[in-house]
PDB file of C-alpha atoms in Angstrom:
ATOM      1  CA  ARG A   1      -7.957  13.955  30.547  1.00 73.00           C
ATOM      2  CA  GLY A   2      -7.322  17.290  28.885  1.00 77.00           C
ATOM      3  CA  THR A   3      -4.125  16.199  27.107  1.00 86.00           C
ATOM      4  CA  PRO A   4      -3.992  17.287  23.437  1.00 90.00           C
ATOM      5  CA  VAL A   5      -3.866  14.264  21.111  1.00 91.00           C
ATOM      6  CA  VAL A   6      -3.557  13.963  17.327  1.00 93.00           C
ATOM      7  CA  VAL A   7      -4.086  10.533  15.790  1.00 92.00           C
ATOM      8  CA  VAL A   8      -1.562   9.905  12.993  1.00 92.00           C
ATOM      9  CA  ASP A   9      -2.027   7.497  10.074  1.00 85.00           C
ATOM     10  CA  ARG A  10      -5.603   6.615  11.005  1.00 81.00           C
ATOM     11  CA  HIS A  11      -8.755   8.482  10.077  1.00 76.00           C
ATOM     12  CA  VAL A  12     -10.878   9.281  13.150  1.00 75.00           C
ATOM     13  CA  ARG A  13     -14.611   9.247  12.541  1.00 73.00           C
ATOM     14  CA  GLY A  14     -16.372  11.840  14.629  1.00 71.00           C
ATOM     15  CA  ARG A  15     -15.004  14.977  16.265  1.00 76.00           C
ATOM     16  CA  THR A  16     -13.344  13.563  19.369  1.00 83.00           C
ATOM     17  CA  HIS A  17      -9.738  14.105  18.200  1.00 88.00           C
ATOM     18  CA  CYS A  18      -7.749  15.604  15.378  1.00 92.00           C
ATOM     19  CA  SER A  19      -6.358  13.103  12.891  1.00 93.00           C
ATOM     20  CA  VAL A  20      -4.069  13.100   9.864  1.00 94.00           C
ATOM     21  CA  ALA A  21      -4.004  10.141   7.509  1.00 94.00           C
ATOM     22  CA  VAL A  22      -3.607   9.041   3.911  1.00 95.00           C
ATOM     23  CA  ASP A  23      -6.519   7.714   1.856  1.00 96.00           C
ATOM     24  CA  ASP A  24      -5.440   4.064   1.873  1.00 97.00           C
ATOM     25  CA  VAL A  25      -8.552   2.913   0.001  1.00 97.00           C
ATOM     26  CA  LEU A  26      -7.535   5.217  -2.849  1.00 98.00           C
ATOM     27  CA  GLY A  27      -3.950   3.971  -2.565  1.00 98.00           C
ATOM     28  CA  GLY A  28      -5.068   0.370  -2.988  1.00 98.00           C
ATOM     29  CA  ASP A  29      -7.223   1.410  -5.925  1.00 98.00           C
ATOM     30  CA  LEU A  30      -4.262   3.163  -7.590  1.00 98.00           C
ATOM     31  CA  ALA A  31      -2.023   0.105  -7.199  1.00 98.00           C
ATOM     32  CA  ALA A  32      -4.528  -2.424  -8.520  1.00 98.00           C
ATOM     33  CA  THR A  33      -5.710  -0.170 -11.346  1.00 97.00           C
ATOM     34  CA  HIS A  34      -2.103   0.167 -12.510  1.00 98.00           C
ATOM     35  CA  LEU A  35      -1.754  -3.617 -12.655  1.00 98.00           C
ATOM     36  CA  PHE A  36      -5.090  -4.115 -14.416  1.00 97.00           C
ATOM     37  CA  ASP A  37      -4.104  -1.423 -16.938  1.00 96.00           C
ATOM     38  CA  LEU A  38      -0.945  -3.436 -17.689  1.00 97.00           C
ATOM     39  CA  GLY A  39      -3.126  -6.393 -18.645  1.00 96.00           C
ATOM     40  CA  HIS A  40      -2.947  -8.513 -15.484  1.00 96.00           C
ATOM     41  CA  GLU A  41      -6.175 -10.396 -14.877  1.00 93.00           C
ATOM     42  CA  ARG A  42      -5.322 -12.146 -11.600  1.00 94.00           C
ATOM     43  CA  ILE A  43      -3.632 -10.138  -8.852  1.00 98.00           C
ATOM     44  CA  ALA A  44      -2.462 -11.222  -5.417  1.00 98.00           C
ATOM     45  CA  PHE A  45      -2.996  -8.901  -2.483  1.00 98.00           C
ATOM     46  CA  VAL A  46      -0.275  -9.753   0.039  1.00 98.00           C
ATOM     47  CA  GLY A  47      -0.898  -8.457   3.542  1.00 98.00           C
ATOM     48  CA  GLY A  48      -2.169  -9.025   7.031  1.00 96.00           C
ATOM     49  CA  PRO A  49      -3.262  -9.394   9.727  1.00 95.00           C
ATOM     50  CA  ALA A  50      -6.738  -7.999   9.102  1.00 92.00           C
ATOM     51  CA  SER A  51      -6.683  -6.281  12.501  1.00 94.00           C
ATOM     52  CA  ILE A  52      -4.430  -3.594  10.947  1.00 94.00           C
ATOM     53  CA  GLY A  53      -6.785  -0.993   9.538  1.00 93.00           C
ATOM     54  CA  GLN A  54      -4.424   0.146   6.795  1.00 95.00           C
ATOM     55  CA  VAL A  55      -4.242  -3.421   5.445  1.00 97.00           C
ATOM     56  CA  THR A  56      -8.015  -3.787   5.189  1.00 96.00           C
ATOM     57  CA  ASP A  57      -8.343  -0.333   3.605  1.00 96.00           C
ATOM     58  CA  ARG A  58      -5.711  -1.137   0.954  1.00 97.00           C
ATOM     59  CA  LEU A  59      -7.375  -4.469   0.180  1.00 97.00           C
ATOM     60  CA  GLN A  60     -10.729  -2.713  -0.097  1.00 96.00           C
ATOM     61  CA  GLY A  61      -9.207  -0.288  -2.591  1.00 97.00           C
ATOM     62  CA  ALA A  62      -7.847  -3.146  -4.717  1.00 98.00           C
ATOM     63  CA  GLN A  63     -11.244  -4.852  -4.692  1.00 97.00           C
ATOM     64  CA  LYS A  64     -12.885  -1.567  -5.659  1.00 97.00           C
ATOM     65  CA  ALA A  65     -10.572  -1.323  -8.681  1.00 97.00           C
ATOM     66  CA  ALA A  66     -11.453  -4.889  -9.723  1.00 97.00           C
ATOM     67  CA  THR A  67     -15.162  -4.110  -9.576  1.00 96.00           C
ATOM     68  CA  ARG A  68     -14.747  -0.926 -11.586  1.00 95.00           C
ATOM     69  CA  VAL A  69     -12.904  -2.662 -14.442  1.00 94.00           C
ATOM     70  CA  GLY A  70     -15.440  -5.476 -14.498  1.00 95.00           C
ATOM     71  CA  ARG A  71     -13.240  -8.190 -13.039  1.00 93.00           C
ATOM     72  CA  PRO A  72     -14.779 -10.954 -10.872  1.00 87.00           C
ATOM     73  CA  PRO A  73     -14.196 -10.884  -7.094  1.00 78.00           C
ATOM     74  CA  ASP A  74     -11.631 -13.709  -7.225  1.00 82.00           C
ATOM     75  CA  SER A  75      -9.388 -11.646  -9.517  1.00 91.00           C
ATOM     76  CA  ILE A  76      -7.929 -10.308  -6.244  1.00 96.00           C
ATOM     77  CA  VAL A  77      -6.357 -13.293  -4.433  1.00 96.00           C
ATOM     78  CA  HIS A  78      -5.739 -12.462  -0.769  1.00 97.00           C
ATOM     79  CA  ILE A  79      -2.483 -13.953   0.524  1.00 97.00           C
ATOM     80  CA  VAL A  80      -2.786 -13.387   4.276  1.00 97.00           C
ATOM     81  CA  THR A  81       0.421 -12.718   6.224  1.00 98.00           C
ATOM     82  CA  SER A  82       0.944 -12.713   9.979  1.00 97.00           C
ATOM     83  CA  ALA A  83       3.047  -9.540   9.879  1.00 98.00           C
ATOM     84  CA  LEU A  84       4.234  -6.822   7.493  1.00 98.00           C
ATOM     85  CA  THR A  85       7.843  -8.011   7.223  1.00 98.00           C
ATOM     86  CA  VAL A  86      10.384  -9.061   4.610  1.00 98.00           C
ATOM     87  CA  HIS A  87      10.275 -12.621   5.976  1.00 98.00           C
ATOM     88  CA  GLU A  88       6.504 -12.802   5.495  1.00 98.00           C
ATOM     89  CA  GLY A  89       6.935 -11.451   1.975  1.00 98.00           C
ATOM     90  CA  ARG A  90       9.301 -14.329   1.194  1.00 98.00           C
ATOM     91  CA  ARG A  91       6.812 -16.824   2.609  1.00 98.00           C
ATOM     92  CA  ALA A  92       4.070 -15.305   0.475  1.00 98.00           C
ATOM     93  CA  GLY A  93       6.313 -15.809  -2.555  1.00 97.00           C
ATOM     94  CA  GLU A  94       6.676 -19.499  -1.701  1.00 97.00           C
ATOM     95  CA  ARG A  95       2.896 -19.876  -1.444  1.00 96.00           C
ATOM     96  CA  ILE A  96       2.294 -18.134  -4.762  1.00 96.00           C
ATOM     97  CA  ALA A  97       4.917 -20.282  -6.510  1.00 93.00           C
ATOM     98  CA  LYS A  98       3.151 -23.467  -5.323  1.00 93.00           C
ATOM     99  CA  MET A  99      -0.191 -22.475  -6.846  1.00 93.00           C
ATOM    100  CA  THR A 100      -1.366 -24.199  -9.994  1.00 90.00           C
ATOM    101  CA  ALA A 101      -0.809 -22.311 -13.234  1.00 83.00           C
ATOM    102  CA  ARG A 102      -4.557 -21.678 -13.487  1.00 85.00           C
ATOM    103  CA  ARG A 103      -4.751 -20.012 -10.065  1.00 87.00           C
ATOM    104  CA  ARG A 104      -1.339 -18.367  -9.876  1.00 92.00           C
ATOM    105  CA  PRO A 105      -1.420 -14.550 -10.053  1.00 96.00           C
ATOM    106  CA  THR A 106       0.797 -12.748 -12.535  1.00 96.00           C
ATOM    107  CA  ALA A 107       1.063  -9.660 -10.327  1.00 98.00           C
ATOM    108  CA  ALA A 108       1.074  -8.799  -6.637  1.00 98.00           C
ATOM    109  CA  PHE A 109       0.092  -5.718  -4.684  1.00 98.00           C
ATOM    110  CA  CYS A 110       1.701  -5.818  -1.236  1.00 98.00           C
ATOM    111  CA  ALA A 111       0.341  -3.952   1.774  1.00 98.00           C
ATOM    112  CA  ASN A 112       3.753  -2.399   2.413  1.00 98.00           C
ATOM    113  CA  ASP A 113       7.215  -2.214   0.867  1.00 98.00           C
ATOM    114  CA  LEU A 114       8.823  -4.695   3.282  1.00 98.00           C
ATOM    115  CA  LEU A 115       6.444  -7.416   2.108  1.00 98.00           C
ATOM    116  CA  ALA A 116       7.075  -6.396  -1.497  1.00 98.00           C
ATOM    117  CA  LEU A 117      10.861  -6.546  -1.062  1.00 98.00           C
ATOM    118  CA  GLY A 118      10.596 -10.005   0.512  1.00 98.00           C
ATOM    119  CA  LEU A 119       8.388 -11.186  -2.337  1.00 98.00           C
ATOM    120  CA  LEU A 120      10.852  -9.733  -4.839  1.00 98.00           C
ATOM    121  CA  GLN A 121      13.738 -11.559  -3.170  1.00 97.00           C
ATOM    122  CA  GLN A 122      11.837 -14.849  -3.254  1.00 97.00           C
ATOM    123  CA  CYS A 123      10.932 -14.421  -6.914  1.00 96.00           C
ATOM    124  CA  VAL A 124      14.581 -13.845  -7.799  1.00 94.00           C
ATOM    125  CA  SER A 125      15.690 -16.882  -5.785  1.00 95.00           C
ATOM    126  CA  LEU A 126      13.112 -19.044  -7.597  1.00 94.00           C
ATOM    127  CA  GLY A 127      14.250 -17.832 -10.995  1.00 93.00           C
ATOM    128  CA  LEU A 128      11.109 -15.795 -11.671  1.00 93.00           C
ATOM    129  CA  ARG A 129      11.616 -12.612 -13.652  1.00 94.00           C
ATOM    130  CA  VAL A 130      10.224  -9.329 -12.333  1.00 97.00           C
ATOM    131  CA  PRO A 131       8.135  -7.906 -13.945  1.00 97.00           C
ATOM    132  CA  GLU A 132       7.888 -10.426 -16.819  1.00 95.00           C
ATOM    133  CA  ASP A 133       6.760 -13.387 -14.673  1.00 94.00           C
ATOM    134  CA  MET A 134       5.536 -11.436 -11.636  1.00 97.00           C
ATOM    135  CA  ALA A 135       4.850  -7.701 -11.448  1.00 98.00           C
ATOM    136  CA  ILE A 136       5.069  -6.264  -7.920  1.00 98.00           C
ATOM    137  CA  VAL A 137       3.703  -3.090  -6.315  1.00 98.00           C
ATOM    138  CA  GLY A 138       4.526  -2.054  -2.753  1.00 98.00           C
ATOM    139  CA  TYR A 139       3.183   0.634  -0.443  1.00 98.00           C
ATOM    140  CA  ASP A 140       4.883   3.493   1.475  1.00 96.00           C
ATOM    141  CA  ASP A 141       7.751   4.146  -0.987  1.00 96.00           C
ATOM    142  CA  ILE A 142      10.443   3.717   1.645  1.00 95.00           C
ATOM    143  CA  GLU A 143      14.028   4.637   0.780  1.00 92.00           C
ATOM    144  CA  PHE A 144      14.969   1.068  -0.153  1.00 92.00           C
ATOM    145  CA  ALA A 145      12.112   0.753  -2.677  1.00 95.00           C
ATOM    146  CA  GLY A 146      13.944   2.635  -5.397  1.00 93.00           C
ATOM    147  CA  ALA A 147      17.270   1.014  -4.502  1.00 92.00           C
ATOM    148  CA  ALA A 148      16.119  -2.621  -4.791  1.00 93.00           C
ATOM    149  CA  ALA A 149      17.737  -4.968  -7.312  1.00 91.00           C
ATOM    150  CA  VAL A 150      14.609  -4.371  -9.387  1.00 96.00           C
ATOM    151  CA  PRO A 151      13.434  -0.862  -8.406  1.00 97.00           C
ATOM    152  CA  LEU A 152      10.031  -1.201  -6.794  1.00 98.00           C
ATOM    153  CA  THR A 153       6.832   0.458  -7.946  1.00 98.00           C
ATOM    154  CA  SER A 154       5.170   1.780  -4.803  1.00 98.00           C
ATOM    155  CA  VAL A 155       2.334   3.927  -3.500  1.00 98.00           C
ATOM    156  CA  GLN A 156       3.922   6.991  -1.943  1.00 97.00           C
ATOM    157  CA  GLN A 157       2.665   8.626   1.243  1.00 93.00           C
ATOM    158  CA  PRO A 158       3.532  12.267   2.101  1.00 93.00           C
ATOM    159  CA  ARG A 159       5.294  11.332   5.341  1.00 89.00           C
ATOM    160  CA  ARG A 160       6.837  14.740   6.068  1.00 92.00           C
ATOM    161  CA  LEU A 161       3.538  16.470   5.395  1.00 94.00           C
ATOM    162  CA  LEU A 162       1.762  14.046   7.728  1.00 93.00           C
ATOM    163  CA  GLY A 163       4.217  14.786  10.541  1.00 94.00           C
ATOM    164  CA  ARG A 164       4.227  18.548  10.017  1.00 95.00           C
ATOM    165  CA  THR A 165       0.440  18.773   9.860  1.00 95.00           C
ATOM    166  CA  ALA A 166       0.038  16.630  12.983  1.00 95.00           C
ATOM    167  CA  THR A 167       2.432  18.905  14.876  1.00 96.00           C
ATOM    168  CA  GLU A 168       0.612  22.038  13.724  1.00 95.00           C
ATOM    169  CA  LEU A 169      -2.726  20.617  14.873  1.00 94.00           C
ATOM    170  CA  LEU A 170      -1.257  19.586  18.214  1.00 94.00           C
ATOM    171  CA  LEU A 171       0.210  23.042  18.837  1.00 95.00           C
ATOM    172  CA  ASP A 172      -3.061  24.698  17.867  1.00 94.00           C
ATOM    173  CA  GLU A 173      -5.008  22.496  20.270  1.00 92.00           C
ATOM    174  CA  SER A 174      -2.521  23.341  23.033  1.00 92.00           C
ATOM    175  CA  GLU A 175      -2.521  27.091  22.501  1.00 93.00           C
ATOM    176  CA  ASN A 176      -5.802  28.073  20.836  1.00 92.00           C
ATOM    177  CA  PRO A 177      -8.918  28.230  23.049  1.00 91.00           C
ATOM    178  CA  GLN A 178     -11.067  28.274  19.868  1.00 92.00           C
ATOM    179  CA  HIS A 179      -9.455  25.094  18.494  1.00 92.00           C
ATOM    180  CA  GLU A 180     -11.748  22.780  16.526  1.00 91.00           C
ATOM    181  CA  HIS A 181     -10.820  19.179  15.807  1.00 91.00           C
ATOM    182  CA  GLN A 182     -10.024  18.409  12.182  1.00 92.00           C
ATOM    183  CA  GLN A 183      -9.772  15.147  10.278  1.00 92.00           C
ATOM    184  CA  ILE A 184      -7.345  15.624   7.392  1.00 93.00           C
ATOM    185  CA  LEU A 185      -6.983  13.006   4.668  1.00 94.00           C
ATOM    186  CA  PHE A 186      -4.096  13.253   2.207  1.00 96.00           C
ATOM    187  CA  THR A 187      -3.933  11.796  -1.298  1.00 96.00           C
ATOM    188  CA  PRO A 188      -1.319   9.084  -2.065  1.00 97.00           C
ATOM    189  CA  GLU A 189       0.565   8.880  -5.379  1.00 97.00           C
ATOM    190  CA  LEU A 190       1.757   5.921  -7.406  1.00 98.00           C
ATOM    191  CA  VAL A 191       5.473   5.939  -8.258  1.00 97.00           C
ATOM    192  CA  VAL A 192       6.083   3.603 -11.211  1.00 97.00           C
ATOM    193  CA  ARG A 193       9.409   1.782 -11.442  1.00 97.00           C
ATOM    194  CA  ALA A 194      10.851  -1.339 -13.066  1.00 97.00           C
ATOM    195  CA  SER A 195       9.036  -3.930 -10.904  1.00 98.00           C
ATOM    196  CA  THR A 196       5.889  -3.397 -12.968  1.00 98.00           C
ATOM    197  CA  GLN A 197       7.142  -1.928 -16.231  1.00 86.00           C
ATOM    198  CA  ARG A 198      10.100  -2.940 -18.347  1.00 64.00           C
ATOM    199  CA  ASN A 199      12.330   0.066 -19.010  1.00 57.00           C
ATOM    200  CA  PRO A 200      10.085   2.788 -17.540  1.00 53.00           C
ATOM    201  CA  THR A 201      11.287   6.202 -18.679  1.00 48.00           C
ATOM    202  CA  THR A 202      11.438   7.971 -15.320  1.00 44.00           C
ATOM    203  CA  PRO A 203       9.666   7.329 -12.022  1.00 49.00           C
ATOM    204  CA  GLN A 204       6.095   8.502 -12.570  1.00 51.00           C
ATOM    205  CA  SER A 205       3.782   9.796  -9.892  1.00 47.00           C
TER     206      SER A 205
END
């Protein structure tokens, strides 16, 4: 209809709109690779529903990491949630705790930090030590991630840069007759804290 639009946090294929997003497949790869590097052989991916594109991209990244390090497909155990909330993270913790010792993961990569914080809370309430009994990685690196009872390792997104870039593209489309649509994909970073490593020196990215 002639109204300038920039799609934020989703990558648009084609040249119909501008978009700014983060490479969530890479983010999932970073998270799972970190856990595999720590020696974990069975990792839970906590997240859903699958209709959320970011969730499927982050799961794909974790599966990609498993393949690269030579782990079998079932080394990533998908714990499907109905929403990306603290409550669903707690429920995922209950489900993991009920698994047999043979099937139970020793680490979890959560599709966002709210799920990770809920899982962390449930682990603490069940007497499980983090990271000794269960290492946990979140996604987004929200403000509360570093302030949790056990500071949370998380995949960080450049939120301010996303917003600023989207605004610049929107203004250019509004004012520049020669505007060409762009699809910009930013690189996430892993911030390592105590939920995956005992006594980490400083947060690493």
